[in-house]
PDB file of C-alpha atoms in Angstrom:
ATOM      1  CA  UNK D   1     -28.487 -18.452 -87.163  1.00 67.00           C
ATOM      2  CA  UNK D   2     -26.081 -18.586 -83.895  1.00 77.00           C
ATOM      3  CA  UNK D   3     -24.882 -21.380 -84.096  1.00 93.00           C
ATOM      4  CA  UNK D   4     -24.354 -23.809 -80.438  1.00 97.00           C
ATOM      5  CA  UNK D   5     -22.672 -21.431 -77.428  1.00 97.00           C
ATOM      6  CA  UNK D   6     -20.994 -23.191 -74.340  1.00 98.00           C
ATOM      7  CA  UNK D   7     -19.388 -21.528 -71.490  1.00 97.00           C
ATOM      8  CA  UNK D   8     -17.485 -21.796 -69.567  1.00 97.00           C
ATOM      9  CA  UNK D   9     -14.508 -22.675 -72.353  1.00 97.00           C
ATOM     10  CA  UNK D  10     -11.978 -23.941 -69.800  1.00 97.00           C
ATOM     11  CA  UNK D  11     -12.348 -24.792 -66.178  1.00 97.00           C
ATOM     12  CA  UNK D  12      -9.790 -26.188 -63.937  1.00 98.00           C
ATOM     13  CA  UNK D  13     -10.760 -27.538 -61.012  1.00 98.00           C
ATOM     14  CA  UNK D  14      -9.602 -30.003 -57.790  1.00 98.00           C
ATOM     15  CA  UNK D  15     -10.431 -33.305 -56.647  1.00 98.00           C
ATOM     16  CA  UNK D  16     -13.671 -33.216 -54.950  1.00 98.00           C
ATOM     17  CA  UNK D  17     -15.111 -29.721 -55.947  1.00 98.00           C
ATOM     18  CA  UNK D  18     -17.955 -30.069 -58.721  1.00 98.00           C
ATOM     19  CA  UNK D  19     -18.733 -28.163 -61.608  1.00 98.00           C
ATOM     20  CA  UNK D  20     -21.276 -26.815 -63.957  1.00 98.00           C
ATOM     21  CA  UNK D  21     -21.187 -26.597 -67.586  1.00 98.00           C
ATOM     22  CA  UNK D  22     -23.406 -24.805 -69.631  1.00 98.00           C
ATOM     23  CA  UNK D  23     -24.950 -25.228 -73.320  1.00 98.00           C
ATOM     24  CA  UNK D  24     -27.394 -23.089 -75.445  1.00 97.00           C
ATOM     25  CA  UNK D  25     -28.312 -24.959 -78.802  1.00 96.00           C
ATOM     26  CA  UNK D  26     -29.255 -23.329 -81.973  1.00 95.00           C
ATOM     27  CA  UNK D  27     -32.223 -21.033 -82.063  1.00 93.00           C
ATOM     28  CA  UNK D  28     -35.266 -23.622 -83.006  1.00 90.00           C
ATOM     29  CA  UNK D  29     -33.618 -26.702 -81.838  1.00 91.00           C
ATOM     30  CA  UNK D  30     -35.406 -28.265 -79.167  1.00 91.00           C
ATOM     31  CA  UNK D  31     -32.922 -31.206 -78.514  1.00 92.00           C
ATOM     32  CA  UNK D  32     -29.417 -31.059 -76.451  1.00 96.00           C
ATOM     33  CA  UNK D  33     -26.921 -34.055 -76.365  1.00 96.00           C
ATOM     34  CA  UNK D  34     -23.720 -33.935 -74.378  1.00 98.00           C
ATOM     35  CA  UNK D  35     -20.492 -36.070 -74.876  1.00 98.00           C
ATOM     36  CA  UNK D  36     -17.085 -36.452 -73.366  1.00 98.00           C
ATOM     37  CA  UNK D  37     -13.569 -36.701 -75.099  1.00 98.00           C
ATOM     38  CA  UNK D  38     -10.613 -37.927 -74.062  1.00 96.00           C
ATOM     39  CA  UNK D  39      -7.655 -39.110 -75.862  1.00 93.00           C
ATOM     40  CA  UNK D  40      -8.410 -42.826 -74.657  1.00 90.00           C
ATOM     41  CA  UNK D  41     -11.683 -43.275 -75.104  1.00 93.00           C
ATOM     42  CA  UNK D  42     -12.439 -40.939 -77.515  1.00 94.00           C
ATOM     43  CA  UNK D  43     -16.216 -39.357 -77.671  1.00 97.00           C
ATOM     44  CA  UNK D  44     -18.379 -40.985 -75.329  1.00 96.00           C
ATOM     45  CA  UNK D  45     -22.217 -40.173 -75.408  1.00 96.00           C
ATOM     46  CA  UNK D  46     -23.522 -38.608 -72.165  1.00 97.00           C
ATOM     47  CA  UNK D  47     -26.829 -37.699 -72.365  1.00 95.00           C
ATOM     48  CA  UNK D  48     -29.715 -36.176 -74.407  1.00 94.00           C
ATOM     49  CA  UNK D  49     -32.526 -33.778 -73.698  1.00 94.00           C
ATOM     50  CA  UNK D  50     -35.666 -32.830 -75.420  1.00 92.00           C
ATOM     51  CA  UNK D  51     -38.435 -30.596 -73.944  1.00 91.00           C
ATOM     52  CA  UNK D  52     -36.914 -30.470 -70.661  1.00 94.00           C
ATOM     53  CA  UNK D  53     -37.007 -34.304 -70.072  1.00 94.00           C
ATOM     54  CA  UNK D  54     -33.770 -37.116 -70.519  1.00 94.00           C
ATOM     55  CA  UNK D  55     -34.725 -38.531 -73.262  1.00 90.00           C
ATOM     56  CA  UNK D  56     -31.715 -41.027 -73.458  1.00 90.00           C
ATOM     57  CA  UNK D  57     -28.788 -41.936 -70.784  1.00 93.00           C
ATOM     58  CA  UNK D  58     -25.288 -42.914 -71.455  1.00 93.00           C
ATOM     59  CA  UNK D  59     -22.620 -45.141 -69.096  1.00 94.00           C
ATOM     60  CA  UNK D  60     -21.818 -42.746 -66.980  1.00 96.00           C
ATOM     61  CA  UNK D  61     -21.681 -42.922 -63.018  1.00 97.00           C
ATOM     62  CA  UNK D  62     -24.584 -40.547 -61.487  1.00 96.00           C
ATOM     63  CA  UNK D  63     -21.846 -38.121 -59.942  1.00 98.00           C
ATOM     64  CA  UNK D  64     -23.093 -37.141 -63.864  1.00 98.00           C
ATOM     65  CA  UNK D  65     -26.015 -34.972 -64.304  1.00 97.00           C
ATOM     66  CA  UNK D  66     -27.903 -32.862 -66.468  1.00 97.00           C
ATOM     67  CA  UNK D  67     -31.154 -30.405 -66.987  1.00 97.00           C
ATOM     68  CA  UNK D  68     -32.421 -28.559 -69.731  1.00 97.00           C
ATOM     69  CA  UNK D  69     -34.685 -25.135 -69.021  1.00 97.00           C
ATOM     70  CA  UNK D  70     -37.878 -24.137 -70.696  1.00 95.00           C
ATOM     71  CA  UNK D  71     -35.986 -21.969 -73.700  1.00 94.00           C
ATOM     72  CA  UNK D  72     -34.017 -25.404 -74.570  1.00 95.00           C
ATOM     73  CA  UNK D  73     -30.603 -23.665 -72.878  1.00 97.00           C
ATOM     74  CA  UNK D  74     -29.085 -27.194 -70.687  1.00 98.00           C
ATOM     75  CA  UNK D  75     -26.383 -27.617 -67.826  1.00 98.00           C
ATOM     76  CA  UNK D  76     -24.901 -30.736 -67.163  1.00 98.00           C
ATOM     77  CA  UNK D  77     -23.160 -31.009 -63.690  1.00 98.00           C
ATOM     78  CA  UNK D  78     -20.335 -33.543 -62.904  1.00 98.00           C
ATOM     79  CA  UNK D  79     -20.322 -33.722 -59.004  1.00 96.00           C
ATOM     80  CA  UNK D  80     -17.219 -35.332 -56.812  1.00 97.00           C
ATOM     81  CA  UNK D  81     -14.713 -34.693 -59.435  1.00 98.00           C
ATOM     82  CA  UNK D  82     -11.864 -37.298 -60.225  1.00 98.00           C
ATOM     83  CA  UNK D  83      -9.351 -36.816 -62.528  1.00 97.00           C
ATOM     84  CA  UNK D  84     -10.542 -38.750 -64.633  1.00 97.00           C
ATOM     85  CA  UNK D  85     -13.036 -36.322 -65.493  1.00 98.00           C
ATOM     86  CA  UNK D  86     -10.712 -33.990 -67.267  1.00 98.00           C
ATOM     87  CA  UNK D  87     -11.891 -34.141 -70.893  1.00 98.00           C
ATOM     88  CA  UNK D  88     -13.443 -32.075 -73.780  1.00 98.00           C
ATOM     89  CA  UNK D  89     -16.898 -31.905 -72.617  1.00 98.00           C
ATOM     90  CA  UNK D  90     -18.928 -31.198 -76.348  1.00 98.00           C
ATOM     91  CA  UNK D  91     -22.841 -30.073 -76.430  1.00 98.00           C
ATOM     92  CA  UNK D  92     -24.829 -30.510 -79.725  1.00 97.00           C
ATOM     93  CA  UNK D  93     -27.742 -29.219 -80.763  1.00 95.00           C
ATOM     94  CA  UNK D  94     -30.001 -31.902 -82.723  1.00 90.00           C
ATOM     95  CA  UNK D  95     -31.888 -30.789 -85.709  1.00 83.00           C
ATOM     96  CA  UNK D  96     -34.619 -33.396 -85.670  1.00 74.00           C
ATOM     97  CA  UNK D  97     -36.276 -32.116 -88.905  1.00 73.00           C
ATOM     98  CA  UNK D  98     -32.869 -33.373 -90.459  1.00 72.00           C
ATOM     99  CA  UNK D  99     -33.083 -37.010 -89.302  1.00 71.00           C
ATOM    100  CA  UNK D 100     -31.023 -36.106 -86.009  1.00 79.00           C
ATOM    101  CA  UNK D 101     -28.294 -34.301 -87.802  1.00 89.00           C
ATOM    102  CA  UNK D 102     -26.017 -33.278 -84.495  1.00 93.00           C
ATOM    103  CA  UNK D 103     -23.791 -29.812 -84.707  1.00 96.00           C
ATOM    104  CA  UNK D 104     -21.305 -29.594 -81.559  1.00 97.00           C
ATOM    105  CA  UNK D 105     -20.476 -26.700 -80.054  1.00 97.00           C
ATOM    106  CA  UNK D 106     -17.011 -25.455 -79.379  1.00 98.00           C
ATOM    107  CA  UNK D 107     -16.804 -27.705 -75.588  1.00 98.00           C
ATOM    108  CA  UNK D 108     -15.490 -26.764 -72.361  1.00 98.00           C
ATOM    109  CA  UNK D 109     -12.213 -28.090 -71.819  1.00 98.00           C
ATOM    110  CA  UNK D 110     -12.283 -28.922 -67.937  1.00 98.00           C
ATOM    111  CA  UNK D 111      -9.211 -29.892 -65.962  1.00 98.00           C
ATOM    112  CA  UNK D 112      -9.111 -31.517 -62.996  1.00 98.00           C
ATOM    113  CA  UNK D 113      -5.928 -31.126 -60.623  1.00 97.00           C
TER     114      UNK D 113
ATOM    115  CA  UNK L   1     -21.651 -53.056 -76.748  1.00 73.00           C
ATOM    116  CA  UNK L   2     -22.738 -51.303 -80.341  1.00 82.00           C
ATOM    117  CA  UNK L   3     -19.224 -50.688 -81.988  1.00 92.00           C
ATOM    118  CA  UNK L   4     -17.576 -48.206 -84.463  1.00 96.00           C
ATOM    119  CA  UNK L   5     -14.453 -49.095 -85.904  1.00 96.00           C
ATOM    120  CA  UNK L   6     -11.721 -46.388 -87.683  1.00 95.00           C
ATOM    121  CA  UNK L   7      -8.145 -47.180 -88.825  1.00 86.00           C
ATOM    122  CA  UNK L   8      -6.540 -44.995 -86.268  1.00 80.00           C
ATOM    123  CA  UNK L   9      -3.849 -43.840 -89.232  1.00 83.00           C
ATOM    124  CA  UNK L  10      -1.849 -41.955 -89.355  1.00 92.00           C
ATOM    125  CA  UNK L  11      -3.307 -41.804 -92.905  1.00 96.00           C
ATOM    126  CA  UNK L  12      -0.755 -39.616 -95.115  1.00 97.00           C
ATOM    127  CA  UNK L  13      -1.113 -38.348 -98.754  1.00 97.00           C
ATOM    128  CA  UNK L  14       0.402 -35.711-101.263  1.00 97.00           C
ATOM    129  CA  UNK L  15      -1.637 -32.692-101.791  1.00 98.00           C
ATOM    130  CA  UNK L  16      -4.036 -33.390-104.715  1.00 97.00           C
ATOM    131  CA  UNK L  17      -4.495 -36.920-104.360  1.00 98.00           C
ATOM    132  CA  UNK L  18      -7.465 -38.703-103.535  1.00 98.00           C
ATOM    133  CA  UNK L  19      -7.955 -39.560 -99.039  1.00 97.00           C
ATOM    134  CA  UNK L  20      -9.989 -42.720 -98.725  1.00 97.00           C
ATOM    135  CA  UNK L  21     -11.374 -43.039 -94.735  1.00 97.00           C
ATOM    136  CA  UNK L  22     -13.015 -45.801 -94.067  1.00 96.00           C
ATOM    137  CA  UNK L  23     -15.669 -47.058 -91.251  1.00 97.00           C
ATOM    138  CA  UNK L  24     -16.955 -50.649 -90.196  1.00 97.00           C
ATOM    139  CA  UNK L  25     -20.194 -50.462 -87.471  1.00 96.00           C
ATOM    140  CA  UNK L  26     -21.462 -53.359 -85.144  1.00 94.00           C
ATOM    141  CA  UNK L  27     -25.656 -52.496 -84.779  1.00 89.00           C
ATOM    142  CA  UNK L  28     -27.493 -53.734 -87.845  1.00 89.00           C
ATOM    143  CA  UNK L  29     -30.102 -51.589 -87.369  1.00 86.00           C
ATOM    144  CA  UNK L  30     -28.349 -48.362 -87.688  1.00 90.00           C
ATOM    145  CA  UNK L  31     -30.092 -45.907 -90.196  1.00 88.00           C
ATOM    146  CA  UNK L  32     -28.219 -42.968 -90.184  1.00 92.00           C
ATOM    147  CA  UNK L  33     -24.791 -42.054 -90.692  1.00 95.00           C
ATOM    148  CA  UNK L  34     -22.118 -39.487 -90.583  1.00 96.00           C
ATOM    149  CA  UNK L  35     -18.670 -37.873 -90.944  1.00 98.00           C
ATOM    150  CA  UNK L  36     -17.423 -34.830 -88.892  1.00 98.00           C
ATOM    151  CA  UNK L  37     -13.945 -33.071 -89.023  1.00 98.00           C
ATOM    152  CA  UNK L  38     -11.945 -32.277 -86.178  1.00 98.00           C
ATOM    153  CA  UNK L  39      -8.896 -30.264 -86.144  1.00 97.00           C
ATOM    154  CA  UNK L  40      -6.574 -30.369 -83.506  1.00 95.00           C
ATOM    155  CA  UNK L  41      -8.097 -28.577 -80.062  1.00 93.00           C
ATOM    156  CA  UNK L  42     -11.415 -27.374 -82.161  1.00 96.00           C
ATOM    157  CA  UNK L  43     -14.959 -29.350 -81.742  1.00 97.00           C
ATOM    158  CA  UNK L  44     -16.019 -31.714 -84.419  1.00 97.00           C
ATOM    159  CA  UNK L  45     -17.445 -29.658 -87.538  1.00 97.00           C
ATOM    160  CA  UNK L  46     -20.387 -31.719 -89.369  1.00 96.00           C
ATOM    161  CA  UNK L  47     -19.004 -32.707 -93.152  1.00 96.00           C
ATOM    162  CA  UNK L  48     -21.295 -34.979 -94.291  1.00 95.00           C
ATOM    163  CA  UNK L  49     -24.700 -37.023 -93.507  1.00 94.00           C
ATOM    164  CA  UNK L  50     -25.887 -40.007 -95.185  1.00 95.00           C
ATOM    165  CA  UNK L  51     -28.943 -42.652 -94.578  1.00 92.00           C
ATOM    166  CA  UNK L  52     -29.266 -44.643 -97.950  1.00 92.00           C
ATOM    167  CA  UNK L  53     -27.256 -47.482 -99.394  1.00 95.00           C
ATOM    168  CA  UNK L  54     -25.171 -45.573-102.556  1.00 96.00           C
ATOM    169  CA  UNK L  55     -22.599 -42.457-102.915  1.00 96.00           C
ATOM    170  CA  UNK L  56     -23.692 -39.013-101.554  1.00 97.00           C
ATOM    171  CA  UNK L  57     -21.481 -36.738-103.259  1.00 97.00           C
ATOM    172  CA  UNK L  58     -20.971 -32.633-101.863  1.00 96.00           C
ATOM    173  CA  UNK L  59     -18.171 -30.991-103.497  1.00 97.00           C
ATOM    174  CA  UNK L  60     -15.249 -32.516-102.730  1.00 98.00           C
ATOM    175  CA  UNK L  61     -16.475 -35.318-100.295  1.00 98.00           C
ATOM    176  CA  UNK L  62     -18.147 -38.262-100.901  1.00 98.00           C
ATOM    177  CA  UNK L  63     -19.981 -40.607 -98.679  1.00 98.00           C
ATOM    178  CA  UNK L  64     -20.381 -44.060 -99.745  1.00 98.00           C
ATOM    179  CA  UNK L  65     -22.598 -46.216 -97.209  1.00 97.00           C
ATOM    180  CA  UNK L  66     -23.470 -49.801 -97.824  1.00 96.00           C
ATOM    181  CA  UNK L  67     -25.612 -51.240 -94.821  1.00 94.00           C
ATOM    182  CA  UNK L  68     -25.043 -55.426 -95.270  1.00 95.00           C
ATOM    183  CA  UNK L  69     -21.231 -54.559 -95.097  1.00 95.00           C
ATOM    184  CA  UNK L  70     -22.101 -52.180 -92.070  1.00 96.00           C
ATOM    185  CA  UNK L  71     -19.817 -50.397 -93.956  1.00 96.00           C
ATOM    186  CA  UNK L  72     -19.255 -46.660 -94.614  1.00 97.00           C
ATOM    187  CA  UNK L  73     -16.549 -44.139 -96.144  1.00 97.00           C
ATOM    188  CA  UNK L  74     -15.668 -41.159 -96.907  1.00 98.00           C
ATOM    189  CA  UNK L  75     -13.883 -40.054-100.244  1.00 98.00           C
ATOM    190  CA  UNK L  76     -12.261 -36.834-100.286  1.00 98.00           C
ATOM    191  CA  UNK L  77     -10.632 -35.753-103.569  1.00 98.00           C
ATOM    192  CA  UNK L  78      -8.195 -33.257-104.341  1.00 98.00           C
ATOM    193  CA  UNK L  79      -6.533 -33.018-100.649  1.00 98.00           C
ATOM    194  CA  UNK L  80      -5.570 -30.040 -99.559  1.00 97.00           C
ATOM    195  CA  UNK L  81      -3.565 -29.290 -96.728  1.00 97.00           C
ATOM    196  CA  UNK L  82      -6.158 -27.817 -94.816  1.00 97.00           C
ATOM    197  CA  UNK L  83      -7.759 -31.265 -94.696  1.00 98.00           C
ATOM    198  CA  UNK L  84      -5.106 -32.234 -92.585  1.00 97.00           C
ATOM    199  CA  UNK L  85      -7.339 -33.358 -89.502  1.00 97.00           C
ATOM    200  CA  UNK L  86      -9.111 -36.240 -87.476  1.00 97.00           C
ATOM    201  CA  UNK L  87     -12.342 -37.891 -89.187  1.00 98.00           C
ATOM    202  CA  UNK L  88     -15.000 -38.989 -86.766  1.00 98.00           C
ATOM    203  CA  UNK L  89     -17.170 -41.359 -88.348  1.00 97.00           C
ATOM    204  CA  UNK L  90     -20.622 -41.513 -85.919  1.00 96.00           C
ATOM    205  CA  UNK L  91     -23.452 -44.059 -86.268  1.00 95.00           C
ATOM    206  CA  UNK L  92     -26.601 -43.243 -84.958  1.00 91.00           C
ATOM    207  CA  UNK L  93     -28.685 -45.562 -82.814  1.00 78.00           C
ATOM    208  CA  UNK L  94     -32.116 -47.103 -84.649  1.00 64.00           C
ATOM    209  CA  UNK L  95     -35.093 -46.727 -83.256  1.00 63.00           C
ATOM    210  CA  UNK L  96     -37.578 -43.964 -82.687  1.00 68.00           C
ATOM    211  CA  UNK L  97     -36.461 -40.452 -80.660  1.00 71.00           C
ATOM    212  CA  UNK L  98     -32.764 -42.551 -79.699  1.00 76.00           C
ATOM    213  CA  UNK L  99     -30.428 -39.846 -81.094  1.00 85.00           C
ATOM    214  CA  UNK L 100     -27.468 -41.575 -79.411  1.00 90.00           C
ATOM    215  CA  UNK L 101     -24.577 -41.276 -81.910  1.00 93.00           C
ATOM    216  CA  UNK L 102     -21.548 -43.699 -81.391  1.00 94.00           C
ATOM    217  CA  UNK L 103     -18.567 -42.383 -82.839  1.00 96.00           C
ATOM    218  CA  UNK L 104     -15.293 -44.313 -83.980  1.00 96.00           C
ATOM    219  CA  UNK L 105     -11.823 -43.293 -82.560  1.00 95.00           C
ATOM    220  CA  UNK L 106     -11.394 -41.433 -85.619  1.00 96.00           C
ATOM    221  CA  UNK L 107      -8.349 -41.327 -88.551  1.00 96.00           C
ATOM    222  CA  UNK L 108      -5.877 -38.997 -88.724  1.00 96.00           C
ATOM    223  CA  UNK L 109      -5.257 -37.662 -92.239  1.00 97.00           C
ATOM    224  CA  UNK L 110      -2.165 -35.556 -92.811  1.00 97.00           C
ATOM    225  CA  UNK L 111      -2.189 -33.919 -96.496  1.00 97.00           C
ATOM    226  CA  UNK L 112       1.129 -33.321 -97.529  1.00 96.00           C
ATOM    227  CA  UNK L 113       1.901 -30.240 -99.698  1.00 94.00           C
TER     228      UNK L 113
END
C-alpha cells in the first residue's frame, strides 16, 4: 500500500496571505488527523476527520481549518498567517481496525516571512 | 491539561549497549500507547504500539507499559548508530472514536560508534 502523501512539501509564505495544505491517507483508511511541530512546543494535535465530519478539535485559534472530501483525501487551511505559524505541519492516517494506530506522513514544512 | 512527560536528553550511549527511554503520562484513563522515531527533518516513523500492562517485545525494541505508574518505556538493545534519533512517546486519549494522541517533547538518543 501507498503509504500517507502530502503536498505541498514546503511553502513559504508572508504575513497575512493564507494557505492550503493538502493530505491523502492510506488507501482504506477512513480517518485523517493533523498536527503541528515546532521546536517549542513540540507536536500539537490539530484536528481529526472521519467520513467527512470533525470528529475531534484541538487548541487552535479558528484562523485554523480543515475538510476532508468523499475519497477520505483532507485540506486543512491556516488563514491570516502569523509567524508563528511556521512549523512542520504532519497528517496521519488512522488505522482504526488497529486500535487508532496513527502513521504520519512526510509534513509540509511552511514558512512564514 | 492531559500531560506527557520525556527526559529531553541528550541521552548518549556506545554502540551495542542497551538505550532505556522512558515516559510518565497525566490522564488515567489512557488505553493506548506508543513510540515513534524521528530523525532529524523526517516525519515521525511508527516503532512500536502497546495497550496492556507487561513487555511487548519486536526485534530489537521493547515496550514496557505499566498503567498505575502511568508509566511507559521503551528498551532498545544493541544500539546502533542509525538509532541515533528523537523518540516521541504519544498517549492516546480514552474514550470512544477520541483518537487525539498527546505526544511528549521527545528524547534525543545519540548512539555512539
Amino acid at each position: 500500500k501507498a503509504g500517507v502523501t502530502q503536498t505541498p512539501r514546503y511553502l513559504i509564505k508572508t504575513r497575512g496571505q493564507q494557505v492550503t495544505l493538502s493530505c491523502s491517507p492510506i488507501s482504506g483508511h477512513r480517518s485523517v488527523s493533523w498536527y503541528q511541530q515546532t521546536p517549542g512546543q513540540g507536536l500539537q494535535f490539530l484536528f481529526e476527520y472521519f467520513s467527512e465530519t470533525q470528529r475531534n478539535k484541538g487548541n487552535f485559534p479558528g484562523r485554523f481549518s480543515g475538510r476532508q472530501f468523499s475519497n477520505s483525501r483532507s485540506e486543512m487551511n491556516v488563514s491570516t498567517l502569523e509567524l508563528g505559524d511556521s512549523a512542520l505541519y504532519l497528517c496521519a492516517s488512522l488505522d482504526s481496525g488497529s486500535a487508532g494506530t496513527q502513521y504520519f506522513g512526510p509534513g509540509t514544512r511552511l514558512t512564514v516571512l | 491539561q492531559k500531560e506527557v512527560e520525556q527526559n529531553s536528553g541528550p541521552l548518549s550511549v556506545p554502540e551495542g549497549a542497551i538505550a532505556s527511554l522512558n515516559c510518565t503520562y497525566s490522564d488515567r484513563g489512557s488505553q493506548s500507547f506508543f513510540w515513534y522515531r524521528q530523525y532529524s527533518g523526517k516525519s515521525p516513523e511508527l516503532i512500536m504500539s502497546i495497550y496492556s500492562n507487561g513487555d511487548k517485545e519486536d526485534g530489537r525494541f521493547t515496550a514496557q507499559l505499566n498503567k498505575a505508574s502511568q508509566y511507559v518505556s521503551l528498551l532498545i538493545r544493541d544500539s546502533q548508530p542509525s538509532d541515533s534519533a528523537t523518540y516521541l512517546c504519544a498517549v492516546q486519549e480514552s474514550g470512544g472514536s477520541n483518537y487525539k494522541l498527546t505526544f511528549g517533547k521527545g528524547t534525543l538518543l545519540t548512539v555512539n560508534p
